[in-house]
mmCIF file of C-alpha atoms in Angstrom:
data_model
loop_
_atom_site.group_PDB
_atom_site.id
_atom_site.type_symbol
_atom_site.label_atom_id
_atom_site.label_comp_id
_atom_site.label_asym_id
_atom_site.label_seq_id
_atom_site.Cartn_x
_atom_site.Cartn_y
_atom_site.Cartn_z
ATOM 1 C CA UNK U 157 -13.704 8.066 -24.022
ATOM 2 C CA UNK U 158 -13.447 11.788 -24.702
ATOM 3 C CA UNK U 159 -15.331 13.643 -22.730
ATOM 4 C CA UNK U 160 -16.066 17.086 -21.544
ATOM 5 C CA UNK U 161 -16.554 15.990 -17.951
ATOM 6 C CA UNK U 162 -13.683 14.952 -15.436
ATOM 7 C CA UNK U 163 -12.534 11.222 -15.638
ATOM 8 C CA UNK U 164 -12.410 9.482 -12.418
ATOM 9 C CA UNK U 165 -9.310 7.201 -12.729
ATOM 10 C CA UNK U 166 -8.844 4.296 -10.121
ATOM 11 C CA UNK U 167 -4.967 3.059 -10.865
ATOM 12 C CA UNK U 168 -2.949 0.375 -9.133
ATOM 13 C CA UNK U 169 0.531 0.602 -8.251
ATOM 14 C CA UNK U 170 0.265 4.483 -8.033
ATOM 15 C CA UNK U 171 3.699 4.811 -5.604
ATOM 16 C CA UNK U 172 5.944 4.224 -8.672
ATOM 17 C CA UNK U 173 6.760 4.395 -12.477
ATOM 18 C CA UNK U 174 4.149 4.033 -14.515
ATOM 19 C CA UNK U 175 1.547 4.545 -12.600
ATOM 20 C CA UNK U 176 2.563 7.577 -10.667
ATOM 21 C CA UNK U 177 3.391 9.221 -13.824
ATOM 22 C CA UNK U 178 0.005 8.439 -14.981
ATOM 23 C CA UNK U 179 -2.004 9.675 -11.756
ATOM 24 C CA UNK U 180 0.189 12.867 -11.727
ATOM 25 C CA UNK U 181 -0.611 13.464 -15.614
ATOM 26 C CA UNK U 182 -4.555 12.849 -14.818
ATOM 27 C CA UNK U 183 -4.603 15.293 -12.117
ATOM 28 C CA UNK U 184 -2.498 17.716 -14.080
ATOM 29 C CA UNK U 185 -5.096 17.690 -16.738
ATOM 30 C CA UNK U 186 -8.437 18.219 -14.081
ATOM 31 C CA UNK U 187 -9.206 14.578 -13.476
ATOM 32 C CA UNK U 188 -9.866 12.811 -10.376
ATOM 33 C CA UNK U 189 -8.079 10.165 -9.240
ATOM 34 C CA UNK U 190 -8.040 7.153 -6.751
ATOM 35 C CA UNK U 191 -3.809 6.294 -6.208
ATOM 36 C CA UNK U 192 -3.853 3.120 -4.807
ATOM 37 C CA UNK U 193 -0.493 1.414 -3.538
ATOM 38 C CA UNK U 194 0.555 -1.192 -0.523
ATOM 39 C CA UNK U 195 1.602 1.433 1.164
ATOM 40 C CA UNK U 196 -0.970 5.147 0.935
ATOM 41 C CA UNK U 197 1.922 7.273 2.352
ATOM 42 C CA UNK U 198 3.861 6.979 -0.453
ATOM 43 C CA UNK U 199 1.099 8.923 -2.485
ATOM 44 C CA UNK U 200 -0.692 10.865 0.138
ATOM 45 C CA UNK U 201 1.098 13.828 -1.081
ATOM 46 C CA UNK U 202 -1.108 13.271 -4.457
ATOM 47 C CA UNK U 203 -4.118 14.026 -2.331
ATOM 48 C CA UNK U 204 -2.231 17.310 -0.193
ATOM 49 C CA UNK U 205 -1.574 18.746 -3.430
ATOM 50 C CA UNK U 206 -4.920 17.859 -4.775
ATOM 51 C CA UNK U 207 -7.050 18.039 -2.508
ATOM 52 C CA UNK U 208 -10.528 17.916 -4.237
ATOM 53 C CA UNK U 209 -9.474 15.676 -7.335
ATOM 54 C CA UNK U 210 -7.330 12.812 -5.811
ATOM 55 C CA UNK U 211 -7.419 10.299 -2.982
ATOM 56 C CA UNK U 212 -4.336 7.719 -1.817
ATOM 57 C CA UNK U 213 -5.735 4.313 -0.829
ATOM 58 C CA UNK U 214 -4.308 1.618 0.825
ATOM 59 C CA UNK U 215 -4.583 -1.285 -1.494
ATOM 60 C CA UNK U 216 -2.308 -5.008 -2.023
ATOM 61 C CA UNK U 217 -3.728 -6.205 -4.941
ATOM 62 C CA UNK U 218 -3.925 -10.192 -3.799
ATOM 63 C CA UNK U 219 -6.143 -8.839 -0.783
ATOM 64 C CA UNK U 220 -9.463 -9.499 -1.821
ATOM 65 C CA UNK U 221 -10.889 -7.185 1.462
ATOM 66 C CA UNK U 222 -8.411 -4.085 0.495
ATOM 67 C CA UNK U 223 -9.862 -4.637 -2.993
ATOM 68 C CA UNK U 224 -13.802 -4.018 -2.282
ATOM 69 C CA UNK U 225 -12.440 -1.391 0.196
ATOM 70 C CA UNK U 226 -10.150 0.378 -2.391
ATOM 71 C CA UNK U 227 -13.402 -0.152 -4.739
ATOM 72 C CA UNK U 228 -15.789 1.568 -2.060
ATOM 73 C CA UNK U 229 -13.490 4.538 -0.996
ATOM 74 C CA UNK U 230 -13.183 5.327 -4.704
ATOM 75 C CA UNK U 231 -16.838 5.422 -5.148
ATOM 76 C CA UNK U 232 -17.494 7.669 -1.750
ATOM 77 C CA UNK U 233 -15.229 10.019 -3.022
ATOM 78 C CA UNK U 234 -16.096 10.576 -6.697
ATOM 79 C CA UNK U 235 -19.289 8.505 -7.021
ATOM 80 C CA UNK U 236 -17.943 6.788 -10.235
ATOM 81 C CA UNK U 237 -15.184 5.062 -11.813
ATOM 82 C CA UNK U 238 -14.368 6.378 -15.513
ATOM 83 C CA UNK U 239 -11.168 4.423 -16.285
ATOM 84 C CA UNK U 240 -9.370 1.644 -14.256
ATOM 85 C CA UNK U 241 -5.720 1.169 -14.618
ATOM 86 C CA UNK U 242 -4.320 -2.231 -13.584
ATOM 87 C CA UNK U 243 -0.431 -1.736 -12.975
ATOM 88 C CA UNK U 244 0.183 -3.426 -9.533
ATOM 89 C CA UNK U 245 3.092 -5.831 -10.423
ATOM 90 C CA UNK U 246 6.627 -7.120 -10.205
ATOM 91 C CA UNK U 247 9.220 -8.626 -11.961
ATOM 92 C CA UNK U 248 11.057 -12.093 -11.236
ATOM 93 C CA UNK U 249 14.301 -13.094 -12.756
ATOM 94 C CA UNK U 250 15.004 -16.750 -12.591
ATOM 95 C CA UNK U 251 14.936 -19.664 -14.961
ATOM 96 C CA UNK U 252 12.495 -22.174 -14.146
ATOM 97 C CA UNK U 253 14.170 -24.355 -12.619
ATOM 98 C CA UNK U 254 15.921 -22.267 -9.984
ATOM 99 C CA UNK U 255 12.471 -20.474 -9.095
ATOM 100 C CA UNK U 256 11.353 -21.508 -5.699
ATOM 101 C CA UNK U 257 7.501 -22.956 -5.366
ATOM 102 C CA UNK U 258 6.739 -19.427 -2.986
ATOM 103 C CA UNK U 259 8.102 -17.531 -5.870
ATOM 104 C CA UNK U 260 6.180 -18.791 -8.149
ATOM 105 C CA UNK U 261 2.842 -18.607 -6.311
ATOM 106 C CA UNK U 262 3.733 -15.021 -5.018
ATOM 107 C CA UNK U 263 4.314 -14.021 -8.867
ATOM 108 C CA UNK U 264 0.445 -15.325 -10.274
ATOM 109 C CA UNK U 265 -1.047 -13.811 -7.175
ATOM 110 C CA UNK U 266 0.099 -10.407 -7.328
ATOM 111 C CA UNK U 267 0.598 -10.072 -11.179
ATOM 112 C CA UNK U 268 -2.210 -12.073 -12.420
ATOM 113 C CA UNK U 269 -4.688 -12.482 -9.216
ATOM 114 C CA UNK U 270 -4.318 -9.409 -8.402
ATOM 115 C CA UNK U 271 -5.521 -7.760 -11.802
ATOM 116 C CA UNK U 272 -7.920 -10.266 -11.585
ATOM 117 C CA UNK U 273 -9.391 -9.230 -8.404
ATOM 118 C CA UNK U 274 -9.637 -5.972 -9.140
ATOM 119 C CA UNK U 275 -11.201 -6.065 -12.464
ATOM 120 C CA UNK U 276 -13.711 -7.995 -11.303
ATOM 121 C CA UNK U 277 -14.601 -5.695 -8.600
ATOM 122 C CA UNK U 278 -14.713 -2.826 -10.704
ATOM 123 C CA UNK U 279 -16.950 -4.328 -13.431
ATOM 124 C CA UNK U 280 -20.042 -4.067 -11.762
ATOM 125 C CA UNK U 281 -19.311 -0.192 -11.290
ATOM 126 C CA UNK U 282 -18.758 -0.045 -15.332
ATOM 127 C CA UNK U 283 -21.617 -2.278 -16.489
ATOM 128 C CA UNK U 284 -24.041 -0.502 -14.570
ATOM 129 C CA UNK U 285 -22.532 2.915 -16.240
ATOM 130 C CA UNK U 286 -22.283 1.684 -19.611
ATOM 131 C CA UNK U 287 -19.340 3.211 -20.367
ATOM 132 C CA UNK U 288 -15.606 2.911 -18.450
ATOM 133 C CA UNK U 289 -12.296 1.637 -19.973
ATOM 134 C CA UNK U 290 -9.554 -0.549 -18.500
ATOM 135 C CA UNK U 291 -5.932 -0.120 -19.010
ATOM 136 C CA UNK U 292 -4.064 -3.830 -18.591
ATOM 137 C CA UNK U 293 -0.590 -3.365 -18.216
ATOM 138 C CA UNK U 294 1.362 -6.138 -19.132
ATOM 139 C CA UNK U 295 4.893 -5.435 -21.109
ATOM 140 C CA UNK U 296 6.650 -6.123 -24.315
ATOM 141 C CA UNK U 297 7.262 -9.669 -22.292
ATOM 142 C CA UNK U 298 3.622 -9.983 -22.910
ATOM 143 C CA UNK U 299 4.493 -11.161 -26.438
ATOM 144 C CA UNK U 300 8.014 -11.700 -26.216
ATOM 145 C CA UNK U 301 9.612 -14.330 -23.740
ATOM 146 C CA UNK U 302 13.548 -13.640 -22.766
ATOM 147 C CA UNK U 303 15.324 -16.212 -20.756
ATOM 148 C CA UNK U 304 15.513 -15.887 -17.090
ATOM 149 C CA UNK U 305 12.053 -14.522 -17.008
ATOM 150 C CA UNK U 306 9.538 -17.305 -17.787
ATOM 151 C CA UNK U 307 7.365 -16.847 -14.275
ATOM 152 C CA UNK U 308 6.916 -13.362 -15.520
ATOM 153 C CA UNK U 309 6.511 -13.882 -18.733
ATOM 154 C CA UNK U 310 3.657 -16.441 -17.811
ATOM 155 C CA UNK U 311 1.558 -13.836 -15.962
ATOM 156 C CA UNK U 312 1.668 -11.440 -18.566
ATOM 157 C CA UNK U 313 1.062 -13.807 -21.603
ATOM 158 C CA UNK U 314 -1.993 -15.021 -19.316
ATOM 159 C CA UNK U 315 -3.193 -11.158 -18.702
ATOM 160 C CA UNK U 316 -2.847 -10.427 -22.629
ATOM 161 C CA UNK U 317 -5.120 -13.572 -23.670
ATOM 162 C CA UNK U 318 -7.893 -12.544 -20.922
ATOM 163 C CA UNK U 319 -7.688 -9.123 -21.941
ATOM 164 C CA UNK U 320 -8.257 -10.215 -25.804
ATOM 165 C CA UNK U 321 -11.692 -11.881 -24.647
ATOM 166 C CA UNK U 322 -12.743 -9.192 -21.909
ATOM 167 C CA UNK U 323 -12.771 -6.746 -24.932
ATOM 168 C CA UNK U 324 -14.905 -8.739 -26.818
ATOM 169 C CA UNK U 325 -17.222 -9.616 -23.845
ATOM 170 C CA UNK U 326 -17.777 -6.313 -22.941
ATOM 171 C CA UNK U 327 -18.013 -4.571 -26.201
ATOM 172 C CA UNK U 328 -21.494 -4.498 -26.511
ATOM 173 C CA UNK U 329 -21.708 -2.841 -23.155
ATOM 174 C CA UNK U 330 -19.584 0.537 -23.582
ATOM 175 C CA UNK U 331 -16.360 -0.482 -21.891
ATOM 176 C CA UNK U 332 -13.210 -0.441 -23.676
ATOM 177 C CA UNK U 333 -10.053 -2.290 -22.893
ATOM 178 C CA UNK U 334 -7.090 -1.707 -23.651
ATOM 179 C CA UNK U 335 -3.711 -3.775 -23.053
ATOM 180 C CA UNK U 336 -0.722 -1.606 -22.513
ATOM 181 C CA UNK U 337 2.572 -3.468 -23.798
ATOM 182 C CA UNK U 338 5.737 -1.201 -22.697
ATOM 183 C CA UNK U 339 9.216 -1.858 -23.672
ATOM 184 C CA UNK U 340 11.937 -0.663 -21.683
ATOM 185 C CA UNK U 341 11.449 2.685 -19.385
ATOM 186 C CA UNK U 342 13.106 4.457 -16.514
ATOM 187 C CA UNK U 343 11.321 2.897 -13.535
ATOM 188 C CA UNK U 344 12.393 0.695 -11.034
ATOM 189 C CA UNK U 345 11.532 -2.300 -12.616
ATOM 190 C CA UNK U 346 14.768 -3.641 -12.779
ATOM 191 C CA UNK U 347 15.771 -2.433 -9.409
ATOM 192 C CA UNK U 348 13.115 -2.444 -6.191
ATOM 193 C CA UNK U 349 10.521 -4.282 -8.466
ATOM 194 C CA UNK U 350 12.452 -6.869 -9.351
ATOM 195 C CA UNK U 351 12.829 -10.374 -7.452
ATOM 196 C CA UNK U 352 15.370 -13.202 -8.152
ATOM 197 C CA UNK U 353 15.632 -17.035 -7.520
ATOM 198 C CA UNK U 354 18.697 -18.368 -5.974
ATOM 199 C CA UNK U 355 21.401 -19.010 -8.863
ATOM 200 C CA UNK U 356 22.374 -22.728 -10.613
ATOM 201 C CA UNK U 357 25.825 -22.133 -11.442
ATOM 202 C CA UNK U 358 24.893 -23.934 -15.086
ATOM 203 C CA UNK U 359 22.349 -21.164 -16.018
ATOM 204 C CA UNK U 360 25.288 -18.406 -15.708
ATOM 205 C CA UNK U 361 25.172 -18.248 -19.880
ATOM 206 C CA UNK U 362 21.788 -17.253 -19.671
ATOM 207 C CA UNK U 363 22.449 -14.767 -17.731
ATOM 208 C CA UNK U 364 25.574 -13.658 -19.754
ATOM 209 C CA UNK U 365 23.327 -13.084 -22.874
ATOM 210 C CA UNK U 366 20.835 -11.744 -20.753
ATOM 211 C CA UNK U 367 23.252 -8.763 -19.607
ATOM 212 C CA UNK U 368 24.989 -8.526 -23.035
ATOM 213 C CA UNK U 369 21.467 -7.950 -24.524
ATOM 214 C CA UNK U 370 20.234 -5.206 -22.244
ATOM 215 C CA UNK U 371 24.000 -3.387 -21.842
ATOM 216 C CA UNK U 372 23.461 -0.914 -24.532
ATOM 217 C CA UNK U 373 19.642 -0.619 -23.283
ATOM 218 C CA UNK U 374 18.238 3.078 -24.131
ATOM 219 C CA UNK U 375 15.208 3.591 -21.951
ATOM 220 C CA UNK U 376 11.724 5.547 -22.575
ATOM 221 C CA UNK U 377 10.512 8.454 -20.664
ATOM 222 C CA UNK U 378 7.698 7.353 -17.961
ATOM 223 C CA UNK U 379 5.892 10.758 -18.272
ATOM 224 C CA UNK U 380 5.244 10.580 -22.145
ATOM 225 C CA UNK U 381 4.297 6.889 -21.539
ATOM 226 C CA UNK U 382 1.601 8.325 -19.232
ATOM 227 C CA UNK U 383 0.328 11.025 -22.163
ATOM 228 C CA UNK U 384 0.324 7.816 -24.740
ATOM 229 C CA UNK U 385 -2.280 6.277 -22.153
ATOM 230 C CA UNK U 386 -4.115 9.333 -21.686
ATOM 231 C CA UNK U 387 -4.648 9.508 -25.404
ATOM 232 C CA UNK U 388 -5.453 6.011 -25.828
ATOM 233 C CA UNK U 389 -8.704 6.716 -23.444
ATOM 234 C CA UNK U 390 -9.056 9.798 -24.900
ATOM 235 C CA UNK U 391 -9.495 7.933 -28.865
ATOM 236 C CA UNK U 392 -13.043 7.257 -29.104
ATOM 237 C CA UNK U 393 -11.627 4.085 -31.136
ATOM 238 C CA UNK U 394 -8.838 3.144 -28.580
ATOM 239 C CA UNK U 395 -6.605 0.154 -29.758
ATOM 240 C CA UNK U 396 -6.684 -3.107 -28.172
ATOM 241 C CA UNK U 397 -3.121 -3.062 -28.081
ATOM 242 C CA UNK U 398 -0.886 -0.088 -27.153
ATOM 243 C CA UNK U 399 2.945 -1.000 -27.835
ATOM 244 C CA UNK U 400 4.926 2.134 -25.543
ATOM 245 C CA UNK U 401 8.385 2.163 -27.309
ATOM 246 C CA UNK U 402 10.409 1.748 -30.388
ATOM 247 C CA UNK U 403 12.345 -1.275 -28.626
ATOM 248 C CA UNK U 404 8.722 -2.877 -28.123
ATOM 249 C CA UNK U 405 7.231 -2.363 -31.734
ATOM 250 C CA UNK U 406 10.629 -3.719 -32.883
ATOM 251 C CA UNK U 407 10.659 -7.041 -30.853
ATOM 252 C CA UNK U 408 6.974 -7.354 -31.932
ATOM 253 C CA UNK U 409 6.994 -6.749 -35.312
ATOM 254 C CA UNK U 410 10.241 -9.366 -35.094
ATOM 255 C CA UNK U 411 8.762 -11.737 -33.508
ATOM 256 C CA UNK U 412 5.468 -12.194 -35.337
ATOM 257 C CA UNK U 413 7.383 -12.417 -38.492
ATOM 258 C CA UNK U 414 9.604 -14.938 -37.357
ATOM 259 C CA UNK U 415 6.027 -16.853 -35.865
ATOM 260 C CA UNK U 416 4.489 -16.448 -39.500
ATOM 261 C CA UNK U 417 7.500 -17.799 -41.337
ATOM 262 C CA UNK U 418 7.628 -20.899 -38.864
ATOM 263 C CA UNK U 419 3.894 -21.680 -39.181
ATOM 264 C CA UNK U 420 3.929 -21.245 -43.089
ATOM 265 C CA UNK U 421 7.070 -23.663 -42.957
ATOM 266 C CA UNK U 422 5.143 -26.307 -41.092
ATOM 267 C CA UNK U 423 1.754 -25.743 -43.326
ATOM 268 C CA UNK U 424 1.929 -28.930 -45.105
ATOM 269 C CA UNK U 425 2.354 -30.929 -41.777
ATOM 270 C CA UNK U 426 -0.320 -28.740 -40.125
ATOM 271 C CA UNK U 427 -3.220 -28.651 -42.832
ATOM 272 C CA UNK U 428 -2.889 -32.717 -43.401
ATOM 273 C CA UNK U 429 -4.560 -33.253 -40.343
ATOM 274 C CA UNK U 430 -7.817 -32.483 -41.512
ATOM 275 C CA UNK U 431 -10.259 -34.749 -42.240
ATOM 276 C CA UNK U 432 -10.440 -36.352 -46.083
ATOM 277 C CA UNK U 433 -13.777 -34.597 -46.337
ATOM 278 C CA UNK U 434 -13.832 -31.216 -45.276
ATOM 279 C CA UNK U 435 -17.104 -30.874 -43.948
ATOM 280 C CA UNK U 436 -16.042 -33.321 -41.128
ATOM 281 C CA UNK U 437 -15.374 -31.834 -37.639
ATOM 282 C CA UNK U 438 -15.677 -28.376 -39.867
ATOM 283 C CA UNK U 439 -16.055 -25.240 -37.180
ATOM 284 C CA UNK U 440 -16.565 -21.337 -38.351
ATOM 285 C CA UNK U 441 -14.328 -19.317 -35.638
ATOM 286 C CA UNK U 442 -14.546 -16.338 -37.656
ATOM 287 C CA UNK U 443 -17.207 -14.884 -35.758
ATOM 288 C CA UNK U 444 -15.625 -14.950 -32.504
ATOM 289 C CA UNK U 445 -12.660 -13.712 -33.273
ATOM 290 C CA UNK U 446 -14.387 -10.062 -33.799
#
């Protein structure tokens, strides 16, 4: 989506990380944005030092009212919405059994039905405009599932495959998505943003690999996470998937390969279920999968 004319980005989440980064980078460049978070004071100094170009908003994602309202204010103030950034979300370390029912439901809502929410209340805005691009971001858990964080790995597995066929829906009506797959980065993921289920004493080895895995962890730079974003939108041929981090085109890569090798493995046992004549039960996918 490059343009001469200022974007109007509407981004969830704006208080931290990611998306603070990436509403300070916008406005730092001349766009206009919409900083939405649970709670506005925590980016109403955006708007004092912006004044003209940026606007905090109250908004919880899994309130469907704040979510027209967030929509509305964003379209008062800048009559448009260029690029929408879902980022609103949390993380929750727990194996499955130890995960409460609450925790579970809380998870979906604000990581999944949240983003959902929103999306489709900004749709409308980007249909009518024929043109607009939405930023999904999931993580490198997206793809790759550790222990301890299946719950979270379920909402982001379920944003990546509803992503894949928003792209294709909307492709013929000049919207662009793109989902944003980070690895690991200086935020407070791990810290304020992170929720845990009350500990099985038999899961501790999980745990213990867990912590062995991430103690040598080195971490990405939020702010030149943000500019990777900002020149996705800016491609006119933006990827579907944007990988932020060596650790997370590593894991990937990895993890596809080790996929491939399984499935090629298990190709005799898959392929003789087909039917004796070919032409039986025979479907063409290959068009839908773009």
């Amino acid at each position: 989506m490059s343009t001469g004319k200022s974007r109007v980005w509407f981004i969830t989440g704006a208080s931290t990380g990611f998306g603070r980064r990436l509403a300070e980078a916008a406005l730092a460049k001349g766009d206009r944005v919409v900083a939405t978070a649970r709670k506005p004071e925590s980016v109403t100094d955006l708007q004092q030092q912006y004044p003209e170009h940026a606007r905090a908003v109250r908004l919880d994602v899994t309130d469907q009212a704040q979510v027209k309202a967030a929509v509305q204010a964003a379209v008062d103030a800048f009559g448009r919405i260029d690029v929408l950034v879902n980022n609103a979300g949390y993380g929750l370390l727990g194996a499955l059994e130890e995960v409460s029912d609450a925790q579970i439901r809380d998870q979906f809502e604000t990581n999944l039905f949240g983003l959902l929410h929103v999306t489709r209340a900004v749709l409308p805005l980007l249909r009518e405009q024929k043109s607009g691009h939405i930023l999904n971001v999931t993580s490198v858990g997206g793809q790759v599932s550790f222990p301890g964080f299946g719950l979270y790995h379920g909402t982001k597995y379920a944003i990546e495959g509803i992503s894949e066929a928003l792209a294709k829906e909307v492709a013929g009506l000049g919207i662009k998505v793109t989902i944003v797959e980070p690895g690991g980065f200086k935020t407070d993921f791990a810290t304020r943003s992170l929720a845990s289920a009350e500990r099985i004493p038999a899961y501790s080895p999980v745990y213990e690999a867990l912590l062995k895995a991430f103690e040598n962890a080195v971490f990405g730079d939020p702010a030149r996470a943000a500019e990777a974003m900002i020149q996705a939108v800016d491609s006119e041929e933006p990827p579907l998937r944007l990988a932020l981090g060596a650790d997370a085109l590593h894991l990937i890569r990895a993890k596809f390969q080790s996929e491939l090798e399984e499935y090629q493995r298990w190709e005799p046992v898959t392929v003789a279920t087909a039917y004796e004549n070919p032409s039986e039960g025979a479907m063409d996918f290959k068009s839908l999968l773009g």
